[in-house]
Amino acid sequence: MAFQSLPGFRDFFPAEHAARRHIQSAWRGTAERYAFEEYDGPPLEPLELYIEKSGQEIVDQLYAFEDKGGRQVALRPEMTPTLARMVGEHGRALPKPIRWFSMPQLFRYERAQRGRLREHFQWNVDVIGEPDITADVEVLSVALDGLTALGLGPADVVARVNDRRLLESLLLGAGVPRDRLGGAYAAIDKMSREDAERTKQRLREDAGLGPDVVDAVLALFAEDLAGLRSIHGGDAAVAAEVDRLESYFTLLDEMGWSRHVEFDPRIVRGLAYYTGTVFEIFDRKGELRAICGGGRYDDLLSAVSDLQLPAVGFGMGDVVLGELLRERGLLPTSAPSPDYYVVTITEGERPLLRRLARALRGEGRSVSYTLRQVGVGKQFKDANARGASEVIVLGPDEVTAGVAVVRTMKDGTERRVELTELGA
RNA sequence: GUGGGCGUAGCUCAGUCGGUUAGAGCGCCAGGUUGUGGCCCUGGAGGUCGCCGGUUCAAUUCCGGUCGCUCACCCCA
C-alpha cells in the first residue's frame, strides 16, 4: 500500500522545487530592493485570531482542531492577523512606517481545484503606520515589481484598483442604507463573474435594496473616475474620494505603472477588514483567478492589539502565479546544474579529486563526481546527464605534469589548466 | 456539498467486440566503449490493468459498489 500526499498538498520534486525557489527568490529580492524587512510567525495560531477578523469565507475554510492542551487552534489561512498581532506586541518600539514582508505557507480546508489548493506560499508585503496614499502606492509598486522581476509586464498582467471609501460614499449617495453596505459589497464583488440579472437579484434580495436604489447603484458602474466626478462631484464625500484616487493614479504614473493599473469600481475584496484602497492583479487574458490581492486595513491592528496603526498590504500566492509563469515559459524546469564535474582516469587520482573538489567548493563553486571510481565513459555520461558546465579530467599523465584537462561540455573544447590555478 | 471525465510500467498513453505469456515511446540499469558525454545499437529490471464484489468455463475487458485523481459549479486566501 503506497502512500500519497493529502489532497490539495504538493510534493516538490527537484524540478518543481526549482520553480518554487525561482518565484520566492524574485519575491524576496524585490522586497529587499524596496528595503522591506523579512519576518515570519507560527504556522499554528489560536483559532480566535481569525474569528470575525478575517471574514466568514475564511473562517468556514479553516484547518482547525483542538490541540492536546485543549486549545482551539488553526493552521494560518492568511498572514495579516499574525502580522497585526506581532506589530501590536512590539510595534511601539519600531520606527514608522514599518516596512515588512513575509513568504508564509498558508492553509485552508477546501476542495482543491485549478489554481486553488489546500496549501500555498504567499508573498505578504505591508506598510504599517502611514495613512497617506503614498503608502498604498509603495505597496502596489512592490507587487508590480515582483511580477516584473519574474518577466511579467503590462501585456501580461493588470492591477485593477478601487477604494472602499469611494464606493461607500457612492453607495450612500445612491440611497443604500449604511447597515446594508456589507451586503451591497458582496454583490458588487461578484459582478465581474456573474451576469447583470444575477447582480440585480443579489442587490435586491441579499442586500435588501429597493428597485430604484438598485438601479442607482448599477448606474455607478458605467462610469470611469472622471464620469463619477462630473455626475456625483456635487457630493463632497464623493469628490474627496475621487481626488484621493486620482492622486493615487498620479503617483503610480510617476513610478512608471500607468500601463499596469486601471480603475475598477467592482473590486471590493472578500476580506472583512479592508477599509480603503483595494486592488487585485489579474492576467490580461482573464483566464486565471486573481494573482494578487491587497488593500488598506486601518482598523485591524486595534482589533487584535492595543495599538492603533493604519496599514496597507497585499498577498500574492504561488499557485496561480506559477500557472501563468509556466504557460509563458518563465519557469525553470530543472534543478540547478553543477559548475564542475571531476573525472578521474584511475583510482590513483581520487585523493586529488577530493582535495580539488573541496577547494573549489570553498570558492563557492558547485562540484559533482561519481562517488566510486567507474569507467571514464560512464563518468562523462553522468556529467552530461547532470548538466555540468565543465568537466575537470584528472589522469596520471596530467597529474605528473601538475595540470588538469578542463572540458567545456557544451562545445567539447578542452584546455590544460595548472592544478594550482584550480586551487588544488 | 452537486455534476461530468478519467484510473493499464516511474511518466505519457495504446490495447483487450471476454480467451493462453498485457504492449509502445520516454525514463532507469547494464553492455557495445578500461582516457571523453550527447547520437546510435543490444539486453535488462519494472505491472495484484485503483480496490471490493457480481455475472461467466474464463474478467484488465461486462455489471454494481467503492476509493482516488481531475474539471466545472458553489465559493474565493
Coordinates of N, CA, C and O in Angstrom, one line a residue, chain A residues 195-280:
Chain A
D195 N -23.7 37.5 -14.4 CA -24.4 38.4 -15.4 C -25.2 39.4 -14.6 O -25.4 39.4 -13.4
A196 N -25.7 40.4 -15.4 CA -26.4 41.6 -14.8 C -27.6 41.2 -14.0 O -27.9 41.8 -12.9
E197 N -28.4 40.2 -14.5 CA -29.6 39.8 -13.8 C -29.3 39.3 -12.4 O -30.0 39.6 -11.4
R198 N -28.3 38.5 -12.3 CA -27.9 37.9 -11.0 C -27.5 38.9 -10.0 O -27.8 38.9 -8.9
T199 N -26.7 39.9 -10.5 CA -26.3 41.0 -9.7 C -27.5 41.8 -9.2 O -27.6 42.1 -8.0
K200 N -28.4 42.1 -10.0 CA -29.6 42.8 -9.7 C -30.3 42.0 -8.5 O -30.8 42.6 -7.5
Q201 N -30.4 40.7 -8.8 CA -31.1 39.9 -7.8 C -30.4 39.9 -6.5 O -31.1 40.0 -5.4
R202 N -29.1 39.8 -6.5 CA -28.3 39.9 -5.2 C -28.6 41.2 -4.5 O -28.7 41.2 -3.3
L203 N -28.5 42.3 -5.3 CA -28.7 43.6 -4.7 C -30.1 43.7 -4.0 O -30.2 44.3 -2.9
R204 N -31.1 43.2 -4.7 CA -32.4 43.2 -4.2 C -32.6 42.3 -3.0 O -33.0 42.7 -1.9
E205 N -32.2 41.0 -3.2 CA -32.5 40.0 -2.2 C -31.5 39.9 -1.1 O -31.8 39.9 0.1
D206 N -30.2 39.8 -1.5 CA -29.2 39.6 -0.4 C -28.9 40.9 0.3 O -28.7 41.0 1.5
A207 N -28.9 42.1 -0.5 CA -28.6 43.3 0.2 C -29.9 44.0 0.7 O -29.8 45.0 1.4
G208 N -31.0 43.6 0.2 CA -32.3 44.2 0.6 C -32.5 45.6 0.2 O -33.1 46.4 0.9
L209 N -32.1 45.9 -1.1 CA -32.3 47.2 -1.6 C -33.6 47.3 -2.4 O -34.0 46.4 -3.1
G210 N -34.2 48.5 -2.4 CA -35.4 48.7 -3.2 C -35.0 48.9 -4.7 O -33.8 49.1 -5.0
P211 N -36.0 48.7 -5.6 CA -35.7 48.7 -7.1 C -35.0 50.0 -7.6 O -34.1 49.9 -8.4
D212 N -35.5 51.1 -7.1 CA -34.8 52.4 -7.6 C -33.4 52.6 -7.1 O -32.5 53.1 -7.8
V213 N -33.2 52.1 -5.8 CA -31.8 52.1 -5.3 C -30.9 51.2 -6.1 O -29.8 51.5 -6.4
V214 N -31.4 50.0 -6.4 CA -30.7 49.0 -7.2 C -30.3 49.7 -8.6 O -29.1 49.6 -9.0
D215 N -31.2 50.4 -9.2 CA -30.9 51.0 -10.5 C -29.8 52.1 -10.3 O -28.9 52.2 -11.1
A216 N -30.0 52.9 -9.2 CA -29.0 53.9 -9.0 C -27.6 53.3 -8.7 O -26.6 53.9 -9.2
V217 N -27.6 52.2 -8.0 CA -26.3 51.5 -7.8 C -25.7 51.0 -9.1 O -24.5 51.2 -9.4
L218 N -26.5 50.3 -9.9 CA -25.9 49.8 -11.1 C -25.4 50.8 -12.1 O -24.4 50.6 -12.8
A219 N -26.1 52.0 -12.0 CA -25.7 53.1 -12.9 C -24.3 53.6 -12.6 O -23.5 54.1 -13.5
L220 N -23.8 53.4 -11.3 CA -22.5 53.8 -10.9 C -21.4 53.1 -11.7 O -20.3 53.7 -12.0
F221 N -21.7 51.9 -12.1 CA -20.6 51.1 -12.7 C -20.4 51.3 -14.2 O -19.6 50.6 -14.8
A222 N -21.2 52.2 -14.7 CA -21.0 52.5 -16.1 C -19.9 53.7 -16.3 O -19.6 54.0 -17.4
E223 N -19.5 54.2 -15.2 CA -18.7 55.4 -15.2 C -17.2 55.2 -14.9 O -16.9 54.3 -14.1
D224 N -16.3 56.0 -15.5 CA -14.9 56.0 -15.1 C -14.8 57.1 -14.0 O -15.8 57.7 -13.6
L225 N -13.6 57.3 -13.5 CA -13.4 58.2 -12.4 C -13.9 59.6 -12.8 O -14.6 60.3 -12.0
A226 N -13.5 60.1 -14.0 CA -13.9 61.4 -14.4 C -15.4 61.5 -14.5 O -16.0 62.5 -14.1
G227 N -16.1 60.4 -15.0 CA -17.5 60.4 -15.1 C -18.2 60.5 -13.8 O -19.1 61.2 -13.6
L228 N -17.6 59.8 -12.8 CA -18.1 59.8 -11.4 C -18.0 61.2 -10.9 O -18.9 61.7 -10.2
R229 N -16.9 61.9 -11.2 CA -16.7 63.2 -10.6 C -17.8 64.2 -11.2 O -18.4 64.9 -10.5
S230 N -18.0 64.1 -12.6 CA -18.9 65.0 -13.2 C -20.3 64.8 -12.8 O -21.1 65.7 -12.7
I231 N -20.7 63.5 -12.5 CA -22.1 63.2 -12.2 C -22.3 63.4 -10.7 O -23.3 63.9 -10.3
H232 N -21.4 62.9 -9.9 CA -21.6 62.9 -8.4 C -20.7 63.8 -7.7 O -20.7 63.7 -6.4
G233 N -20.0 64.7 -8.4 CA -19.0 65.5 -7.7 C -19.6 66.6 -6.8 O -18.9 67.1 -5.9
G234 N -20.9 66.8 -6.9 CA -21.6 67.7 -6.0 C -21.6 67.2 -4.6 O -21.7 67.9 -3.6
D235 N -21.5 65.9 -4.5 CA -21.4 65.2 -3.2 C -20.0 65.4 -2.7 O -19.1 64.8 -3.2
A236 N -19.8 66.1 -1.6 CA -18.5 66.4 -1.1 C -17.7 65.2 -0.7 O -16.5 65.1 -1.0
A237 N -18.4 64.2 -0.2 CA -17.7 63.0 0.2 C -17.2 62.3 -1.0 O -16.0 61.8 -1.1
V238 N -18.0 62.2 -2.1 CA -17.6 61.6 -3.3 C -16.4 62.3 -3.9 O -15.4 61.7 -4.3
A239 N -16.5 63.6 -4.0 CA -15.5 64.5 -4.6 C -14.1 64.3 -3.9 O -13.1 64.1 -4.5
A240 N -14.2 64.2 -2.5 CA -12.9 64.0 -1.8 C -12.3 62.6 -2.1 O -11.1 62.5 -2.3
E241 N -13.1 61.6 -2.3 CA -12.6 60.3 -2.6 C -12.1 60.2 -4.0 O -11.1 59.5 -4.3
V242 N -12.7 60.9 -4.9 CA -12.2 60.9 -6.3 C -10.9 61.6 -6.3 O -10.0 61.1 -7.0
D243 N -10.8 62.7 -5.6 CA -9.5 63.3 -5.5 C -8.4 62.4 -5.0 O -7.3 62.3 -5.6
R244 N -8.7 61.7 -4.0 CA -7.7 60.8 -3.4 C -7.3 59.7 -4.4 O -6.1 59.4 -4.6
L245 N -8.3 59.1 -5.1 CA -7.9 58.1 -6.1 C -7.1 58.6 -7.2 O -6.3 58.0 -7.8
E246 N -7.5 59.8 -7.6 CA -6.8 60.4 -8.7 C -5.3 60.7 -8.4 O -4.4 60.5 -9.2
S247 N -5.1 61.1 -7.1 CA -3.7 61.3 -6.8 C -2.9 60.0 -6.7 O -1.8 59.8 -7.0
Y248 N -3.7 58.9 -6.3 CA -3.1 57.5 -6.3 C -2.6 57.2 -7.7 O -1.5 56.8 -7.9
F249 N -3.5 57.4 -8.7 CA -3.1 57.1 -10.1 C -1.9 58.0 -10.5 O -1.0 57.5 -11.2
T250 N -1.9 59.3 -10.1 CA -0.8 60.2 -10.5 C 0.5 59.6 -9.9 O 1.5 59.6 -10.7
L251 N 0.5 59.3 -8.7 CA 1.7 58.8 -8.1 C 2.2 57.5 -8.7 O 3.4 57.2 -8.9
L252 N 1.2 56.6 -9.0 CA 1.6 55.3 -9.7 C 2.2 55.6 -11.1 O 3.1 55.0 -11.5
D253 N 1.6 56.6 -11.7 CA 2.1 57.0 -13.0 C 3.6 57.5 -12.9 O 4.4 57.2 -13.7
E254 N 3.8 58.3 -11.9 CA 5.2 58.8 -11.6 C 6.2 57.7 -11.4 O 7.4 57.8 -11.7
M255 N 5.7 56.5 -10.9 CA 6.6 55.4 -10.7 C 6.7 54.5 -11.9 O 7.4 53.5 -11.9
G256 N 5.9 54.9 -12.9 CA 6.0 54.2 -14.2 C 5.0 53.1 -14.4 O 5.2 52.2 -15.2
W257 N 3.9 53.1 -13.6 CA 3.0 52.0 -13.7 C 1.7 52.3 -14.4 O 0.7 51.6 -14.3
S258 N 1.7 53.4 -15.2 CA 0.4 53.8 -15.8 C -0.2 52.7 -16.7 O -1.4 52.6 -16.8
R259 N 0.7 51.9 -17.3 CA 0.1 50.9 -18.2 C -0.3 49.6 -17.5 O -0.8 48.7 -18.0
H260 N 0.0 49.6 -16.2 CA -0.3 48.4 -15.4 C -1.6 48.5 -14.6 O -2.0 47.6 -14.0
V261 N -2.1 49.7 -14.4 CA -3.2 49.9 -13.5 C -4.4 50.5 -14.1 O -4.3 51.3 -15.1
E262 N -5.6 50.0 -13.6 CA -6.9 50.5 -14.1 C -7.8 50.7 -13.0 O -7.8 49.9 -12.0
F263 N -8.7 51.7 -13.1 CA -9.7 51.9 -12.1 C -10.8 50.9 -12.4 O -11.3 50.7 -13.5
D264 N -11.3 50.2 -11.3 CA -12.4 49.2 -11.5 C -13.3 49.3 -10.2 O -12.9 48.7 -9.2
P265 N -14.4 50.0 -10.2 CA -15.2 50.1 -9.0 C -15.8 48.8 -8.5 O -16.3 48.8 -7.4
R266 N -15.7 47.7 -9.3 CA -16.2 46.5 -8.8 C -15.3 45.7 -7.9 O -15.6 44.7 -7.4
I267 N -14.0 46.2 -7.8 CA -13.1 45.5 -6.9 C -13.4 45.9 -5.5 O -13.4 47.0 -5.1
V268 N -13.8 44.9 -4.7 CA -14.1 45.1 -3.3 C -13.3 44.3 -2.4 O -12.8 44.7 -1.3
R269 N -13.0 43.0 -2.7 CA -12.2 42.1 -1.9 C -13.2 41.5 -0.9 O -13.9 42.1 -0.2
G270 N -13.0 40.2 -0.7 CA -13.9 39.4 0.2 C -13.6 39.7 1.7 O -14.5 39.6 2.5
L271 N -12.4 39.9 2.0 CA -12.0 40.0 3.4 C -12.7 41.2 4.1 O -12.8 42.3 3.5
A272 N -13.1 41.0 5.3 CA -13.9 41.9 6.0 C -13.1 43.2 6.4 O -13.7 44.2 6.6
Y273 N -11.8 43.1 6.6 CA -11.1 44.2 7.3 C -10.6 45.3 6.4 O -10.0 46.2 6.9
Y274 N -10.8 45.2 5.1 CA -10.3 46.3 4.3 C -11.1 47.6 4.5 O -12.3 47.6 4.6
T275 N -10.4 48.7 4.5 CA -11.1 50.0 4.8 C -10.8 51.1 3.8 O -11.5 52.2 3.9
G276 N -10.0 50.9 2.9 CA -9.6 52.0 1.9 C -9.4 51.4 0.5 O -10.2 50.8 0.0
T277 N -8.2 51.7 0.0 CA -7.9 51.2 -1.3 C -7.9 49.7 -1.3 O -7.5 49.1 -0.3
V278 N -8.3 49.1 -2.4 CA -8.3 47.7 -2.6 C -7.8 47.5 -4.0 O -8.1 48.3 -4.9
F279 N -7.1 46.4 -4.3 CA -6.7 46.1 -5.6 C -6.5 44.6 -5.8 O -6.4 43.8 -4.9
E280 N -6.7 44.2 -7.1 CA -6.4 42.8 -7.4 C -5.6 42.8 -8.7 O -5.9 43.7 -9.6

